[in-house]
XYZ file of N, CA, C and O in Angstrom:
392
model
N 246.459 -116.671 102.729
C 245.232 -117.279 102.264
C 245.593 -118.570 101.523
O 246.402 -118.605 100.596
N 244.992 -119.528 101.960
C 245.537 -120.976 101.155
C 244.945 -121.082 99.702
O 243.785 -120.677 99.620
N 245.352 -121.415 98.868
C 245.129 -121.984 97.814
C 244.472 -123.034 97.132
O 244.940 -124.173 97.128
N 243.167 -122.660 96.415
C 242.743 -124.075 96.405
C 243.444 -125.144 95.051
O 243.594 -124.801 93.879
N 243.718 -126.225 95.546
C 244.233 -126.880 94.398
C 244.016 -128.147 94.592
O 244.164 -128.782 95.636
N 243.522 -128.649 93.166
C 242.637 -129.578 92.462
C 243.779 -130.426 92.178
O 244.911 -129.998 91.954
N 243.374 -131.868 92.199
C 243.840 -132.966 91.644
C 243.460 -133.388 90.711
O 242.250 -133.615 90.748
N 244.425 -133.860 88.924
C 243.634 -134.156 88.519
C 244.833 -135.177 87.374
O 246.048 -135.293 87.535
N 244.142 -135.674 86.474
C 245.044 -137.019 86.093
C 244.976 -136.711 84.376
O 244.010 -136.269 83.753
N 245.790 -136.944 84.057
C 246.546 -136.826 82.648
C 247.190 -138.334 82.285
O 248.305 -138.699 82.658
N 246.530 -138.902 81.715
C 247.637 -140.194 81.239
C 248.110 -140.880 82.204
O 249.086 -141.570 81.912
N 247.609 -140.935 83.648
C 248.003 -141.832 84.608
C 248.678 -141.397 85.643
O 248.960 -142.028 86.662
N 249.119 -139.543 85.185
C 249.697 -138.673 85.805
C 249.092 -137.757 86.797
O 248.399 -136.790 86.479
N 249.346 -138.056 87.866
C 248.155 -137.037 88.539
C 248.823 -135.834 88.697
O 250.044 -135.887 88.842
N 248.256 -134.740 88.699
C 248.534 -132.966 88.542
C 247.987 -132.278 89.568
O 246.765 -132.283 89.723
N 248.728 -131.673 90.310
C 247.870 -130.499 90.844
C 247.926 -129.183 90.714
O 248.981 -128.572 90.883
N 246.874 -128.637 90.419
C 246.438 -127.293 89.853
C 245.882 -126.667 90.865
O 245.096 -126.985 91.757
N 246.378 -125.826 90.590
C 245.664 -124.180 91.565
C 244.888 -123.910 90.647
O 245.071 -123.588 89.473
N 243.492 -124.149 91.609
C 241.796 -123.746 90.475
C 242.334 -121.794 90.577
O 242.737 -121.263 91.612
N 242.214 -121.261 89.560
C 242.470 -119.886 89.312
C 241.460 -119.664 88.778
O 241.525 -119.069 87.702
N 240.123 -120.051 89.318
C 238.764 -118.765 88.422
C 238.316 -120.392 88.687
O 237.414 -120.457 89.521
N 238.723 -121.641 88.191
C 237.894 -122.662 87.897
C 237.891 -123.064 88.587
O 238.873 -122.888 89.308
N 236.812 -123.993 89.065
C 236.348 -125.436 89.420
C 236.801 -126.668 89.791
O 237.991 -126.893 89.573
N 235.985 -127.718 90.416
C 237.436 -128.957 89.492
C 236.213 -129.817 88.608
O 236.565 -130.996 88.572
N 235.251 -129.674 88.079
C 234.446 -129.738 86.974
C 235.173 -129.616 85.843
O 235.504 -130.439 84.990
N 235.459 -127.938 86.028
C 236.179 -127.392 84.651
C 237.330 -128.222 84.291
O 237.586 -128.765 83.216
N 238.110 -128.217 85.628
C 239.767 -128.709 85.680
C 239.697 -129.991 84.962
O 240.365 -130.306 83.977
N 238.819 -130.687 85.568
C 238.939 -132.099 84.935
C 238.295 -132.250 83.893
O 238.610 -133.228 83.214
N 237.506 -131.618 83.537
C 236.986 -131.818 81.924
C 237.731 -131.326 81.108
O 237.755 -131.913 80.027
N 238.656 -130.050 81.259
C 239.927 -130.023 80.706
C 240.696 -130.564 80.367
O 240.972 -130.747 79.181
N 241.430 -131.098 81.571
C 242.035 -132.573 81.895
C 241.849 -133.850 80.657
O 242.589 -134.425 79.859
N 240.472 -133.884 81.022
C 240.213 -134.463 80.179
C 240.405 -134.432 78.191
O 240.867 -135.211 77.357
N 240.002 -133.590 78.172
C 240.385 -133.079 76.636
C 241.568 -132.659 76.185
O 241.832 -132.430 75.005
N 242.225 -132.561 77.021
C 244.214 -132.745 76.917
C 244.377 -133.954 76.692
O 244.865 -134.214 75.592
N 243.957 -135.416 77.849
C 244.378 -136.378 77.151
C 243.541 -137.069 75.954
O 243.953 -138.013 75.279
N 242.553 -136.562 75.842
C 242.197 -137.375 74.229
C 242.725 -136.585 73.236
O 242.856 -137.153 72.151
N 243.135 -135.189 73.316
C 244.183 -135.071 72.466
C 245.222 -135.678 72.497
O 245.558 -135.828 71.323
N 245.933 -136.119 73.139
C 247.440 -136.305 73.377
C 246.961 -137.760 72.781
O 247.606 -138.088 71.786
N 245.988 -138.662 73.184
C 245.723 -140.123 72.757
C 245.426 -139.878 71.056
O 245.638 -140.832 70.307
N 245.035 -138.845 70.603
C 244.762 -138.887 69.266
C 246.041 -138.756 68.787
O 246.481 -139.440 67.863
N 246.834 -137.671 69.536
C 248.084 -137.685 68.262
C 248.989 -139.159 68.708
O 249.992 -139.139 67.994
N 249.021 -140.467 69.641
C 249.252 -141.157 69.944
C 248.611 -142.152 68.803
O 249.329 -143.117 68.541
N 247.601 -142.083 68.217
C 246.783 -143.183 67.361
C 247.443 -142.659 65.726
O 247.350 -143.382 64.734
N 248.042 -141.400 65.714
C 248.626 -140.896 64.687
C 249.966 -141.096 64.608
O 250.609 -140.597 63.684
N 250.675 -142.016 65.780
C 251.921 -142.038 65.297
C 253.026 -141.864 66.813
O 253.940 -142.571 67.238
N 252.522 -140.821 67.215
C 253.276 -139.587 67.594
C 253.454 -140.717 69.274
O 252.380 -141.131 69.710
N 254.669 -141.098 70.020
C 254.878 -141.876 71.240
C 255.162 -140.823 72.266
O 254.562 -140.819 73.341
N 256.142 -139.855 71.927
C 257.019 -139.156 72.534
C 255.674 -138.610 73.497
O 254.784 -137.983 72.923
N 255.541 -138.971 75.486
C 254.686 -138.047 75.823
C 255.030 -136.317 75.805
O 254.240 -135.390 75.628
N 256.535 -136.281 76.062
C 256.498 -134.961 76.372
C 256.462 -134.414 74.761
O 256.413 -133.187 74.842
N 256.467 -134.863 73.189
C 255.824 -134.296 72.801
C 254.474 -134.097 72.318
O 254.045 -133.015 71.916
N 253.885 -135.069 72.367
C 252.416 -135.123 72.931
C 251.973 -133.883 73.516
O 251.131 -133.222 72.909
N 252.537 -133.393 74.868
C 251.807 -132.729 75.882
C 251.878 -131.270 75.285
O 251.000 -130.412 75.386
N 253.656 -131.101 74.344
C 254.012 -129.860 73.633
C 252.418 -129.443 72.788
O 251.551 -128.586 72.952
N 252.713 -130.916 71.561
C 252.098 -130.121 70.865
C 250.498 -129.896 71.179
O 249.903 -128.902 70.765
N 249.893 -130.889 71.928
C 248.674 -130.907 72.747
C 248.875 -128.916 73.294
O 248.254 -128.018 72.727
N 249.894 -128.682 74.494
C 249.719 -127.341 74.743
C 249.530 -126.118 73.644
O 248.816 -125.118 73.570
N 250.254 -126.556 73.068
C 250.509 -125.276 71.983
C 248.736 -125.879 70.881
O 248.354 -125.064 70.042
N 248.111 -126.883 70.997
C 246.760 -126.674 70.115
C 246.151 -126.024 70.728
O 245.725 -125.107 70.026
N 245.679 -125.919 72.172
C 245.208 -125.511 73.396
C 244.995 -124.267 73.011
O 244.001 -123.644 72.636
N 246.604 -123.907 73.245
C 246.903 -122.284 73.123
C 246.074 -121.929 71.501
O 245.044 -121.259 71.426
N 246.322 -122.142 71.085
C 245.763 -121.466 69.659
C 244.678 -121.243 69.469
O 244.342 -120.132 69.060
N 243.660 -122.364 69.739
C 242.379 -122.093 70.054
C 241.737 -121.446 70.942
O 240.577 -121.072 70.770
N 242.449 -121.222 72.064
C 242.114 -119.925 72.906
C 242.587 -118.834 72.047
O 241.803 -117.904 71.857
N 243.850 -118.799 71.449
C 243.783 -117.603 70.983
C 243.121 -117.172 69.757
O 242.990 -115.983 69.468
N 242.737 -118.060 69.095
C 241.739 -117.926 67.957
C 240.207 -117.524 68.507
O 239.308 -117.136 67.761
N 240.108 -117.659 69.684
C 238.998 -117.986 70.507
C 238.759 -116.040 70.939
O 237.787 -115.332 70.673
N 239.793 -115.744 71.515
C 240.197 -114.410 72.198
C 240.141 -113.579 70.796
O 239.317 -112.672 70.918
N 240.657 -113.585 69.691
C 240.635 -113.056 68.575
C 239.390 -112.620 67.872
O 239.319 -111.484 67.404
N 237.965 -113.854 67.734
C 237.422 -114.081 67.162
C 236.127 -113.024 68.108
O 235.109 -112.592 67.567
N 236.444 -112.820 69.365
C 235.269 -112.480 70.349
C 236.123 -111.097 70.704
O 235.777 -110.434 71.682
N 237.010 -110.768 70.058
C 237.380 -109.543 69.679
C 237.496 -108.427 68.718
O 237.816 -107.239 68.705
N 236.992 -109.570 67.737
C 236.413 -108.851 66.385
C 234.581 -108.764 66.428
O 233.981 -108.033 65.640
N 233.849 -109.630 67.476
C 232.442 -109.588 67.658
C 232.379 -108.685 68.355
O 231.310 -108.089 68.222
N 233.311 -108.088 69.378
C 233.334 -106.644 70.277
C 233.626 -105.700 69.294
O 232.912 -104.717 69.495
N 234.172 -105.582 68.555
C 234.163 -104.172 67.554
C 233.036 -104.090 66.447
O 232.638 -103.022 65.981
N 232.629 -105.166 66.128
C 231.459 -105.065 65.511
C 230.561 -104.703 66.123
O 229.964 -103.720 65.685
N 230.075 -105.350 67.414
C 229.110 -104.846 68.166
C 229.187 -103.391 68.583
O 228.156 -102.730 68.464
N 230.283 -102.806 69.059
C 230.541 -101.501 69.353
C 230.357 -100.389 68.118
O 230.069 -99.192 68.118
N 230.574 -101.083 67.362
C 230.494 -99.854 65.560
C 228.790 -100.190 65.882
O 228.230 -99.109 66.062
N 227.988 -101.143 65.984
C 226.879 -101.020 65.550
C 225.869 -100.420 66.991
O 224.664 -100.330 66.755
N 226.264 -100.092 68.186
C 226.077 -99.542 68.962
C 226.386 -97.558 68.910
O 225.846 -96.552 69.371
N 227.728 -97.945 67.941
C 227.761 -96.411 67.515
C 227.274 -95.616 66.804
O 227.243 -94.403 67.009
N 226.666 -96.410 65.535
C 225.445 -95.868 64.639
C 224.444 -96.210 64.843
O 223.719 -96.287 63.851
N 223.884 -96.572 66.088
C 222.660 -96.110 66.951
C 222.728 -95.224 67.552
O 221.679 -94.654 67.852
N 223.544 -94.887 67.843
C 223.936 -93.324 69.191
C 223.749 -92.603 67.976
O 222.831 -91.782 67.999
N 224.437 -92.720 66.864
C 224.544 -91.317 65.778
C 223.599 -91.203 64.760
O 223.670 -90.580 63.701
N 222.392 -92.127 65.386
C 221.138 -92.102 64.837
C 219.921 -91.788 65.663
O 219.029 -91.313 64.960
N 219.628 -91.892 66.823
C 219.982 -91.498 67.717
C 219.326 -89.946 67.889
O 218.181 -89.586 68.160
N 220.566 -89.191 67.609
C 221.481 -88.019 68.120
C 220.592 -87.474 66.521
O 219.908 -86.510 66.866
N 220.493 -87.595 65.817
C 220.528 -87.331 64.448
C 218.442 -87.219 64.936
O 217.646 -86.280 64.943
N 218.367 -88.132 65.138
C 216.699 -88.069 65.268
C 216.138 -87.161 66.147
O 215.044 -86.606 66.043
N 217.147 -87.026 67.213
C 216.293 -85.747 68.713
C 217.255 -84.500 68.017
O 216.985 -83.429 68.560
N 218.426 -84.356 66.834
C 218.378 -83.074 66.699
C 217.087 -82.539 65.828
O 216.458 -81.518 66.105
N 216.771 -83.549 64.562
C 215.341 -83.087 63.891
C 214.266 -82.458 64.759
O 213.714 -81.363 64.659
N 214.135 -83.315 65.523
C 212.743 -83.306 66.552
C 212.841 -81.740 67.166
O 211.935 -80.907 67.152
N 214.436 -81.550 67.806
C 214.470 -79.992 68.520
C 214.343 -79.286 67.793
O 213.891 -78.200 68.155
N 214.675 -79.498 66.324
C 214.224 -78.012 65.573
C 213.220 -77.191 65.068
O 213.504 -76.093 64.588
């Protein structure tokens, strides 16, 4: 089965990506927000692209994982408060049967 893969440009660099779930909407608006990071830490100082792209990846990463973290603590909240509805619930049709 072929692969679909997107072209897309970084700093003058063109990339190709295997869309894995995405788009090339997504890809390149991505794309996009990699290099205005990488241009911000560029207006801060920072020349080196490949560390640019480091520390650009590793902000990426964090915020997904702050991201994954944060909508993993809204799943246990939601689930506790789904559970004291069941055990309220349960609590109201035992009154009722008796």
């Amino acid at each position: 089965m072929p692969k679909d893969i997107v072209q897309v440009e970084i700093k003058r660099i063109p990339l190709d990506i295997e869309a894995a779930g995405l788009g090339m909407v997504e890809l390149a608006d991505l794309a996009a927000s990699v290099e205005k990071y990488m241009l911000q830490l560029q207006e801060e100082g920072e020349v080196d692209t490949l560390k640019q792209a480091l520390l650009a990846a590793l902000h990426f990463a964090a915020l997904s994982y702050l991201q994954g973290q944060n909508e993993g603590g809204k799943r246990k909240e939601e689930e506790s408060r789904v559970d004291d509805l069941i055990l309220k619930l349960k609590s109201a049709l035992d009154t009722t049967h008796k």
